Coordinates of C-alpha atoms in Angstrom, one line a residue:
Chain A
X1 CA -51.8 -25.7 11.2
X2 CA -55.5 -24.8 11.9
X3 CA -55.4 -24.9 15.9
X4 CA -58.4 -26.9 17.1
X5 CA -61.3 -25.3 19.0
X6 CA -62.6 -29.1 20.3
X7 CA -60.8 -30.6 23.2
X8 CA -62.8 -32.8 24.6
X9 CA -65.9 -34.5 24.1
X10 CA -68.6 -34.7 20.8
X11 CA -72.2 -33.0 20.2
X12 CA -75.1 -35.2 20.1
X13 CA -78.6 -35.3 21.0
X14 CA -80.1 -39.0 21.3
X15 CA -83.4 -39.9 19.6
X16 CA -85.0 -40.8 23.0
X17 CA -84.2 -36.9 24.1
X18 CA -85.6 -35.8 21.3
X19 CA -88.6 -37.8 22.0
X20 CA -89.1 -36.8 25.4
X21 CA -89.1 -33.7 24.3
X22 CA -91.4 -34.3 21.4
X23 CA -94.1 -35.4 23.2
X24 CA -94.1 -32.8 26.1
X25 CA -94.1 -29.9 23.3
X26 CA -97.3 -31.6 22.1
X27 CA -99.2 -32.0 25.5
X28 CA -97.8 -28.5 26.4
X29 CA -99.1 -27.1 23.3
X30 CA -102.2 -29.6 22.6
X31 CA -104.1 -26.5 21.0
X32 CA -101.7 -26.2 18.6
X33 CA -101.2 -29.9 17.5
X34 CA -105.2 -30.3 17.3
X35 CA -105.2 -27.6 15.2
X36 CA -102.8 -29.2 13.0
X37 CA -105.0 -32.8 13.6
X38 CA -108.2 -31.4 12.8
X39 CA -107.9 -31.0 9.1
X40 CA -105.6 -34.9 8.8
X41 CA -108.5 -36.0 10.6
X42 CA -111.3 -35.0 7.8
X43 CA -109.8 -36.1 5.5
X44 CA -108.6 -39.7 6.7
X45 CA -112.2 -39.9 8.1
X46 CA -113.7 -39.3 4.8
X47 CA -111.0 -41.9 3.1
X48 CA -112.1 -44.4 5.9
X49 CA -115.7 -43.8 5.1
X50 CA -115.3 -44.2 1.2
X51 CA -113.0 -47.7 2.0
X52 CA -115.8 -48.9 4.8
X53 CA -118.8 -48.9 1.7
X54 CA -116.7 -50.1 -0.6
X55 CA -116.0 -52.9 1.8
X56 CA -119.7 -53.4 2.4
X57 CA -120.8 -53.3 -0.5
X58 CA -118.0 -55.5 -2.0
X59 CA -119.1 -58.6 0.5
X60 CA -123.2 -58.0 0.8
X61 CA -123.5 -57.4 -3.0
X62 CA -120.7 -58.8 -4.6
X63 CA -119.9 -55.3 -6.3
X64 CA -116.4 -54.8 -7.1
X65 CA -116.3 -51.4 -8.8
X66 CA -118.4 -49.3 -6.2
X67 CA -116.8 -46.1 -5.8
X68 CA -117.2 -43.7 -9.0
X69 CA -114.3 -41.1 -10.4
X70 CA -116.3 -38.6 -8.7
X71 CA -115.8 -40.1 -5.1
X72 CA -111.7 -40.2 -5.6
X73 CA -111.8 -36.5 -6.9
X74 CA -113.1 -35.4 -3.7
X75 CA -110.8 -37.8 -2.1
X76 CA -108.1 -36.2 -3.9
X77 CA -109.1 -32.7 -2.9
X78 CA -109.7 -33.3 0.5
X79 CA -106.3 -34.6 0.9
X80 CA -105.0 -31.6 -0.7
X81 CA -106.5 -29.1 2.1
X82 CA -105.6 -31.1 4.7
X83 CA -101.8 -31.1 3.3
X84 CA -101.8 -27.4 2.8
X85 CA -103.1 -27.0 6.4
X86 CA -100.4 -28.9 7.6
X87 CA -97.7 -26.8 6.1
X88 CA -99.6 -23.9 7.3
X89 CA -100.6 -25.1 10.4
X90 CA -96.6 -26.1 11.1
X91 CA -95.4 -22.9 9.6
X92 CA -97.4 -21.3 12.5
X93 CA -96.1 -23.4 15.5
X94 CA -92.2 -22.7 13.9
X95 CA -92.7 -18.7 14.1
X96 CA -94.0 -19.5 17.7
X97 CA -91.0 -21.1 18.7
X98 CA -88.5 -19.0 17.3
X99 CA -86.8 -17.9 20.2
X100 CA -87.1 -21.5 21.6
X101 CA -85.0 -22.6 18.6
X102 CA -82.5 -19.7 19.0
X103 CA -82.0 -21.4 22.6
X104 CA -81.8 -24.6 21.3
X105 CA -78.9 -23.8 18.9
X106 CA -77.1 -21.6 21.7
X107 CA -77.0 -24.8 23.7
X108 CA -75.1 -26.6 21.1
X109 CA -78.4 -28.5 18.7
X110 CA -77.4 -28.4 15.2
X111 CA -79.5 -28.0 12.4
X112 CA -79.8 -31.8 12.0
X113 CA -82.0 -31.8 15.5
X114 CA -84.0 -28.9 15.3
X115 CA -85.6 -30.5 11.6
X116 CA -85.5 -34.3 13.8
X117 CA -87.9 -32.6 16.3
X118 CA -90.0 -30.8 14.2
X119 CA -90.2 -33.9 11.6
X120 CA -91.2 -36.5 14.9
X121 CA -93.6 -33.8 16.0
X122 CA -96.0 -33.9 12.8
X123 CA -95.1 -37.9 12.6
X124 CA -97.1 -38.2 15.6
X125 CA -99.6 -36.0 15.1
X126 CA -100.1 -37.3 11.6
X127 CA -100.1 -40.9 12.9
X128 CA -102.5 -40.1 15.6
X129 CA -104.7 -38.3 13.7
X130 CA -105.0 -41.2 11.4
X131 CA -106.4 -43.1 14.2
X132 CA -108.6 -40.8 15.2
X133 CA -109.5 -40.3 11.6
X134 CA -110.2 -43.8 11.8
X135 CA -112.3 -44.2 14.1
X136 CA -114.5 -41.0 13.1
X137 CA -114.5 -42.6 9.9
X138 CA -116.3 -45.9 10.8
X139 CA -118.7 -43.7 13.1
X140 CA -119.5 -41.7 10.2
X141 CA -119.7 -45.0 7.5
X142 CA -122.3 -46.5 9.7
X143 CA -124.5 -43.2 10.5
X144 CA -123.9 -42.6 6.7
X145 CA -125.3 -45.7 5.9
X146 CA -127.5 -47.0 8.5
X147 CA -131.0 -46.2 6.8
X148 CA -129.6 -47.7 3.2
X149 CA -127.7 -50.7 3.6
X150 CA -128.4 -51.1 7.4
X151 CA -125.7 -51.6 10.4
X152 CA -125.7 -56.1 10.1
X153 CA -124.1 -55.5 7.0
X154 CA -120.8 -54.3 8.1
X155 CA -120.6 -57.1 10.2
X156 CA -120.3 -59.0 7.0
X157 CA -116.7 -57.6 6.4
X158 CA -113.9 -59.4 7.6
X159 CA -111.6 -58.2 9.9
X160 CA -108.8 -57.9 7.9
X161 CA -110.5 -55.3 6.0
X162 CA -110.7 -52.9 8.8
X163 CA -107.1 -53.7 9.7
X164 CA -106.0 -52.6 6.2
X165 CA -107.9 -49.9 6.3
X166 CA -106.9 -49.1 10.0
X167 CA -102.9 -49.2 8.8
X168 CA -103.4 -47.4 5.5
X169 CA -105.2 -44.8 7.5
X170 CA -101.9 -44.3 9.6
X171 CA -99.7 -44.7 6.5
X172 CA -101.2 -42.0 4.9
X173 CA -101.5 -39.5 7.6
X174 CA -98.3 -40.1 8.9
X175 CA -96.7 -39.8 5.1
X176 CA -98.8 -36.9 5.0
X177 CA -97.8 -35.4 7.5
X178 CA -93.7 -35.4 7.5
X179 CA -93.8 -34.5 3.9
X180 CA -96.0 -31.4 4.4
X181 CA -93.9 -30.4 7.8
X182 CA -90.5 -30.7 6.3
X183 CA -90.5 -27.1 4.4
X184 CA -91.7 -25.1 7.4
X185 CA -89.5 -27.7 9.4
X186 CA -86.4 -27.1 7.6
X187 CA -86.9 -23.7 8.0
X188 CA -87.0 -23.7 11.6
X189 CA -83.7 -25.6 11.5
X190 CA -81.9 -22.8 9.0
X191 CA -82.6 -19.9 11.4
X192 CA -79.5 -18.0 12.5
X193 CA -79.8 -18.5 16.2
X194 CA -79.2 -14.1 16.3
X195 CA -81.9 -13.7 14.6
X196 CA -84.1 -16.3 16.1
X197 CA -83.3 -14.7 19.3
X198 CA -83.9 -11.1 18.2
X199 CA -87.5 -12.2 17.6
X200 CA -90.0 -10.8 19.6
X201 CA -92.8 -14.0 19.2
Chain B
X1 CA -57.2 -12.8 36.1
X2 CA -54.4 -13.1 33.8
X3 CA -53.3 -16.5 34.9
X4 CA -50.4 -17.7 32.7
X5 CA -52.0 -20.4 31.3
X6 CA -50.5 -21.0 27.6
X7 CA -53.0 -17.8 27.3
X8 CA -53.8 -14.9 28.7
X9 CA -56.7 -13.6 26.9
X10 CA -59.8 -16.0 26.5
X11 CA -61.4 -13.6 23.8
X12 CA -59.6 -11.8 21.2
X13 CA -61.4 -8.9 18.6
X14 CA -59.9 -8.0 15.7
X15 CA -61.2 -4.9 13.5
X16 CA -64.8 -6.8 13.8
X17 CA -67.3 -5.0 11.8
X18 CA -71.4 -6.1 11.0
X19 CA -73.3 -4.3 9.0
X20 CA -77.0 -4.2 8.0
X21 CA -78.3 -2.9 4.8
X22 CA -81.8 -1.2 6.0
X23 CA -82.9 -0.5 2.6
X24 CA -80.4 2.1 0.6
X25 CA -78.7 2.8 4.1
X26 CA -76.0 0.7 5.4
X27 CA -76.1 0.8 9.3
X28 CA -73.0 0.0 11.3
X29 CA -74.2 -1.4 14.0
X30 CA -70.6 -2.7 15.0
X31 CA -67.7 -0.2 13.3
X32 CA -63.9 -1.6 13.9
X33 CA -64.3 -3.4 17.4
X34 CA -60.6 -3.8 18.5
X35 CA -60.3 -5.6 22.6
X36 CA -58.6 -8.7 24.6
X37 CA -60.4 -9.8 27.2
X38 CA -58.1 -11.9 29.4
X39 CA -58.7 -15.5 31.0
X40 CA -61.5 -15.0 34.3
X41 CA -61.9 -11.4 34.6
X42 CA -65.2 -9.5 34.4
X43 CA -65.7 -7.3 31.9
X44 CA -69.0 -5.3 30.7
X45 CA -70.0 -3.5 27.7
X46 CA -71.8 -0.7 28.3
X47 CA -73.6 1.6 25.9
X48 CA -77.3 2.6 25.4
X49 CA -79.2 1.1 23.4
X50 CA -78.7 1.0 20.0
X51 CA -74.9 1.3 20.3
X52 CA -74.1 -2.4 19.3
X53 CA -74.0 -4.1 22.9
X54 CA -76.4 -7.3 21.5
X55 CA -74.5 -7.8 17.9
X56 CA -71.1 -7.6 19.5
X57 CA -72.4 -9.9 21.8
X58 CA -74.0 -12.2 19.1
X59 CA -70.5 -12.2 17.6
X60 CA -68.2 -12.8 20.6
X61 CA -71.0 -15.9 21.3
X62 CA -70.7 -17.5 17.4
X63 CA -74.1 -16.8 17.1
X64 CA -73.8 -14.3 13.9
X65 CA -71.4 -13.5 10.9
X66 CA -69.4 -10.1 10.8
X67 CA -69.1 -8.5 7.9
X68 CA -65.6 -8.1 8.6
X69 CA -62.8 -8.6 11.1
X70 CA -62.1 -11.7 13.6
X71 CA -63.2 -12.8 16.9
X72 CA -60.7 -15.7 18.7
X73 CA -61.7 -17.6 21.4
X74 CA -59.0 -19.6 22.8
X75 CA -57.1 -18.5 19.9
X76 CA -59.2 -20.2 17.6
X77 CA -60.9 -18.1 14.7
X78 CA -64.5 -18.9 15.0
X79 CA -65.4 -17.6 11.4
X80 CA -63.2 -20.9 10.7
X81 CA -65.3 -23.3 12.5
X82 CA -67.9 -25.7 10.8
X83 CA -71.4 -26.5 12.1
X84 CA -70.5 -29.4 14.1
X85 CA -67.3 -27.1 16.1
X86 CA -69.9 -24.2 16.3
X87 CA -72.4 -26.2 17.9
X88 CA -69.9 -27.6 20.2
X89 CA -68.4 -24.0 20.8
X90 CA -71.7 -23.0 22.0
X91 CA -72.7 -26.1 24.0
X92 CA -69.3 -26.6 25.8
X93 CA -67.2 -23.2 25.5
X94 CA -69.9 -20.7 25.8
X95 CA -72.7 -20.2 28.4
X96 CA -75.6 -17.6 27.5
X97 CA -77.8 -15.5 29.7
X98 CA -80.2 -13.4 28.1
X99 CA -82.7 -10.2 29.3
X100 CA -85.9 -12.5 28.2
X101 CA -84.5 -16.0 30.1
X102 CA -85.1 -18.0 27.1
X103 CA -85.8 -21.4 29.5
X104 CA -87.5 -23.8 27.5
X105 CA -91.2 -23.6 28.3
X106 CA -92.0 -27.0 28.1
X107 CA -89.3 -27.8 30.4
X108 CA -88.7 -28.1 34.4
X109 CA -86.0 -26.0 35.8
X110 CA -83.6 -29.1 36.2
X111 CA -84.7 -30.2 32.5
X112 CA -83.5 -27.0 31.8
X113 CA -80.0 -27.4 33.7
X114 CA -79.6 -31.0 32.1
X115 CA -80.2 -30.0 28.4
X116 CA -76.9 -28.8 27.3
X117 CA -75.4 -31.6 29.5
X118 CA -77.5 -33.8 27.2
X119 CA -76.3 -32.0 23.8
X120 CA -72.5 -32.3 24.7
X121 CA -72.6 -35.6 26.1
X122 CA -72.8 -35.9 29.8
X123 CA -73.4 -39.3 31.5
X124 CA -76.5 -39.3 32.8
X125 CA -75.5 -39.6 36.8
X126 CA -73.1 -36.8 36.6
X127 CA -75.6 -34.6 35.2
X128 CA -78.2 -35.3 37.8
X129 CA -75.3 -34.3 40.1
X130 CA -74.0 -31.4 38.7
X131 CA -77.6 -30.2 37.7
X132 CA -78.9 -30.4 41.4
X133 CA -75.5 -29.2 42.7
X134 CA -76.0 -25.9 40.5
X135 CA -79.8 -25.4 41.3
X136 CA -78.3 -25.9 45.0
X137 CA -75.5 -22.7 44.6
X138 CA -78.6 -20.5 42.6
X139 CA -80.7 -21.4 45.5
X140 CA -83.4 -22.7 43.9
X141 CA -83.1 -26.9 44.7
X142 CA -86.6 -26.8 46.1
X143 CA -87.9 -25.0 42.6
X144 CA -86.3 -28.0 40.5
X145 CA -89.6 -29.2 39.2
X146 CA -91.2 -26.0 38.4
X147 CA -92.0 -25.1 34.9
X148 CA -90.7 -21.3 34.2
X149 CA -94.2 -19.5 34.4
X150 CA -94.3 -21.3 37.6
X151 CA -91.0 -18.8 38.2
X152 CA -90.6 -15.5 39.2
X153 CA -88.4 -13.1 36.9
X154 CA -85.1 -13.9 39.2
X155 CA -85.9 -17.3 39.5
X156 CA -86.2 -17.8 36.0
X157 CA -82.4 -15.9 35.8
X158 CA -81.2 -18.0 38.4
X159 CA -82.0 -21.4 36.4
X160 CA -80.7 -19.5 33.3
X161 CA -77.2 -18.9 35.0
X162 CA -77.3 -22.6 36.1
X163 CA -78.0 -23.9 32.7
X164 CA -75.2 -21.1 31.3
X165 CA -72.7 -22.9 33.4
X166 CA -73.6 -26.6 33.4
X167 CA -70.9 -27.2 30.9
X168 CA -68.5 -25.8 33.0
X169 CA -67.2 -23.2 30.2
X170 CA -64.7 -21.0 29.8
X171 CA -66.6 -17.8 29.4
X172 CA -70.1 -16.6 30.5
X173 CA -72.1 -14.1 28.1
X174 CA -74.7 -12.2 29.1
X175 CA -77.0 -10.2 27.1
X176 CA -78.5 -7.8 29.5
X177 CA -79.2 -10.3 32.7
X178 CA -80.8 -7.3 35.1
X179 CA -82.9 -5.4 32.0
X180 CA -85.9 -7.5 32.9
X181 CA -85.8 -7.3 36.7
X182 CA -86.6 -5.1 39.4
X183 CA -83.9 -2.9 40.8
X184 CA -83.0 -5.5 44.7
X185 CA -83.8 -8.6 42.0
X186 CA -81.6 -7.4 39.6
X187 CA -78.7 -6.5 42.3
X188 CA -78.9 -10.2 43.8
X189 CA -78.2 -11.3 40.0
X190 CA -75.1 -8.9 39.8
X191 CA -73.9 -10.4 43.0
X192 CA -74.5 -14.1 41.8
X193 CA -72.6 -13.8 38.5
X194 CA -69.5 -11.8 40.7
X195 CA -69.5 -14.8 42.9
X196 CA -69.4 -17.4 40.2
X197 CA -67.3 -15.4 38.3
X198 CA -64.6 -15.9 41.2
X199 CA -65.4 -19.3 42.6
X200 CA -65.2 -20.9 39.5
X201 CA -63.0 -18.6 37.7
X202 CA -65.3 -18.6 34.5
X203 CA -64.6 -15.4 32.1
X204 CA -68.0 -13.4 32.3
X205 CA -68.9 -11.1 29.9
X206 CA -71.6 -8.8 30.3
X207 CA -73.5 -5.8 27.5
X208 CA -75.3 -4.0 29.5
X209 CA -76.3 -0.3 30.0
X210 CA -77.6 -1.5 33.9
X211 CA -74.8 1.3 36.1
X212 CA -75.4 -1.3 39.2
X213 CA -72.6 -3.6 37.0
X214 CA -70.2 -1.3 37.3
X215 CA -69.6 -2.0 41.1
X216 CA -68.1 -6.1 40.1
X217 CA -67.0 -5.1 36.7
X218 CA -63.0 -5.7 36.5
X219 CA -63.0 -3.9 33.5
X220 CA -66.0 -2.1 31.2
X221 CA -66.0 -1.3 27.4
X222 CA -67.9 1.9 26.6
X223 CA -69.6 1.5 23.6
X224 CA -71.0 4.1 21.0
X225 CA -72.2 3.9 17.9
X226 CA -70.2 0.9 17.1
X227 CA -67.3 1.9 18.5
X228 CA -65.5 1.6 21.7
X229 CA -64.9 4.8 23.1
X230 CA -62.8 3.2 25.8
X231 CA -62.1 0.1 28.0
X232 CA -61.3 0.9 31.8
X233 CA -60.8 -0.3 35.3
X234 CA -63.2 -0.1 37.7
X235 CA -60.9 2.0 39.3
X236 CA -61.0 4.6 36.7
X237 CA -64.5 4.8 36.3
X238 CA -65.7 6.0 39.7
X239 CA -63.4 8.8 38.9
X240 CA -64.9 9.4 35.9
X241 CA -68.4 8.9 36.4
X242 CA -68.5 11.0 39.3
X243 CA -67.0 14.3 37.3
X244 CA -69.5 13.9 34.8
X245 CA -72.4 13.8 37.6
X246 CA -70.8 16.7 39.5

């Protein structure tokens, strides 16, 4: 019979740990996860800006089709950037902390929480760059279209019209985000903690 | 040392062998490792650099593959063990020092002593008091909310050999613990691990090529170019090392 190496006890590391230490990695390292912001921001700004006209010129006009193809292809593209800066941006902060995972893993983590941390890391920075995306958004809507349509009119759209846009703003980012984080996140996970420690970073 | 527990030896290597392909040249970093190291003693590797100290080390702590052969701890084969029995191997069996620290960054020192309480399950009131008990025998209670670069080198070791023993586990590894320290520094960190070693009866296993180490070895492991050359008491070695200087 295969003589058991556990005696006692069990290997886990609660969510609210990981949390905690979540959101110290990202004041710690706030250079870092603005970096990683910057470009969700754009692009959420730019989708909150195209949403904000359409809105305005939906209830001041009555025009339902506002936004041409064009619009959505540079939608599309900036969405694209931002997502490939994420993985970048996240592949960057994983060879950084290297030797921090190595640690990790020699003080029991499994795989399973090194990719928990790394995917609630970009979950929050995705999320709060969607609000910050947001707001820059609405700044740049008005600015935008201040000498055209004139600031009243977007006190003609309803509230729930900036809420939608508010939450699919944070939907997206967030989505964003964790999808674009989970290759460089599950690489960080599959390091060999001899290896990981070996690094120099 | 040798206690006759159901087992003498804490750590057995069989024929353990790693070795890296570098391109069309296959180095043998580790070549036929064959030793026993038995229940509390203190034992170091020694070798320059180069001769395999850190892999044997990786291996010993479950923290890398060989290519061949078998390491036992407790008379379990670790190549055996699945994720889940590794992880708690390393968070419960094992405690690491290293030459570079390793504290988490973004951590206090008594963050750093609770977080592999935290991974193997440890009630949060008994780690608060085993944490501050152990930053209390490193001598470094009044440090417990600094953040490492708030440290100084031995400082930074000293929370690293708390965190290494929070677990309370059997054996202590240390990869190099005085390489990054001055000489009086690096002396006071011999000293420490010697005293833990006999207070609490933990196995400590040091690779080093640091000659103060010698002095509170029980035994030490020459190593060579993957080999051992051979293991010895500390009695033997003064002997030996002093014929080679004269």
């Amino acid at each position: 019979m295969k003589k058991q190496i556990i005696t006692e006890g069990r290997i886990y590391f609660p969510l609210s740990e990981t949390l905690k230490l979540v959101i110290e990695n990202i004041m710690k390292r706030l250079t870092r996860a603005l970096l990683t912001m910057s470009g969700i921001v754009l692009s959420i700004a730019f989708y909150t800006t195209l949403m904000l006209t359409a809105s305005v010129l939906k209830y001041t006009l009555g025009a339902q089709q506002v936004i041409s193809e064009y619009y959505w292809w540079m939608l599309f593209l900036a969405f694209l950037v931002s997502a490939t800066g994420i993985t970048n941006s996240v592949l960057m902060a994983v060879a950084e902390r290297v030797r921090e995972i190595g640690t990790l893993k020699c003080l029991g983590a499994m795989d399973k929480h090194i990719l928990e941390m790394f995917i609630l890391e970009n979950a929050f920075i995705g999320a709060i760059g969607g609000v910050v995306g947001f707001i820059v958004g609405i700044v740049a809507a008005i600015v935008l279209n201040a000498s055209t349509i004139g600031i009243s009119s977007f006190f003609a759209i309803p509230g729930i019209e900036f809420l939608k846009a508010l939450l699919s703003s944070i939907l997206i980012s967030t989505i964003l985000s964790v999808v674009m984080s989970s290759y460089p996140a599950y690489r960080a996970a599959k390091l060999q903690p001899a290896e990981a420690l070996r690094s120099v970073a | 040392m040798g206690e006759e527990t159901s087992y003498a030896y804490t750590v057995e290597v069989e024929g353990l062998k790693k070795y890296y392909k570098m391109g069309n040249t296959i180095v043998k970093a580790l070549d036929g490792i064959n030793m026993k190291i038995y229940r509390g003693e203190y034992l170091s590797i020694m070798g320059p650099s180069g001769s395999g100290k850190t892999t044997l080390f990786n291996m010993i702590g479950g923290l890398d593959r060989p290519t061949a052969g078998k390491v036992f701890i407790d008379e379990v084969d670790i190549a055996q063990l699945d994720a889940y029995e590794l992880a708690w191997l390393r968070a419960r069996k094992i405690g690491y020092i290293f030459q570079t620290f390793n504290l988490i960054p973004v951590m206090t020192a008594y963050e750093n002593v609770v977080l592999p309480m935290i991974f193997a399950g440890v009630e949060a009131e008994e780690r608060r008091r085993r944490a501050l008990e152990l930053l209390d025998r490193v001598g470094l209670l009044k440090f417990k909310d600094h953040k490492p670069y708030e440290l100084s080198g031995g400082q930074q070791q000293r929370v690293a050999i708390a965190r290494a023993l929070a677990n309370n586990p059997a054996i202590v590894l240390a990869d190099e613990p005085t390489g990054n320290l001055d000489l009086e520094t690096g002396m006071e960190i011999i000293k420490l691990l010697k005293e833990l070693n006999e207070e609490r009866e933990v196995t400590i296993i040091t690779a080093t090529h640091d000659i103060k180490m010698l002095a509170v070895s029980d035994r030490i492991a020459w190593l060579r170019d993957g080999k051992i050359q051979r293991i010895e008491r500390r009695s033997e070695v003064r002997f030996k090392v002093y014929k080679v200087e004269g």
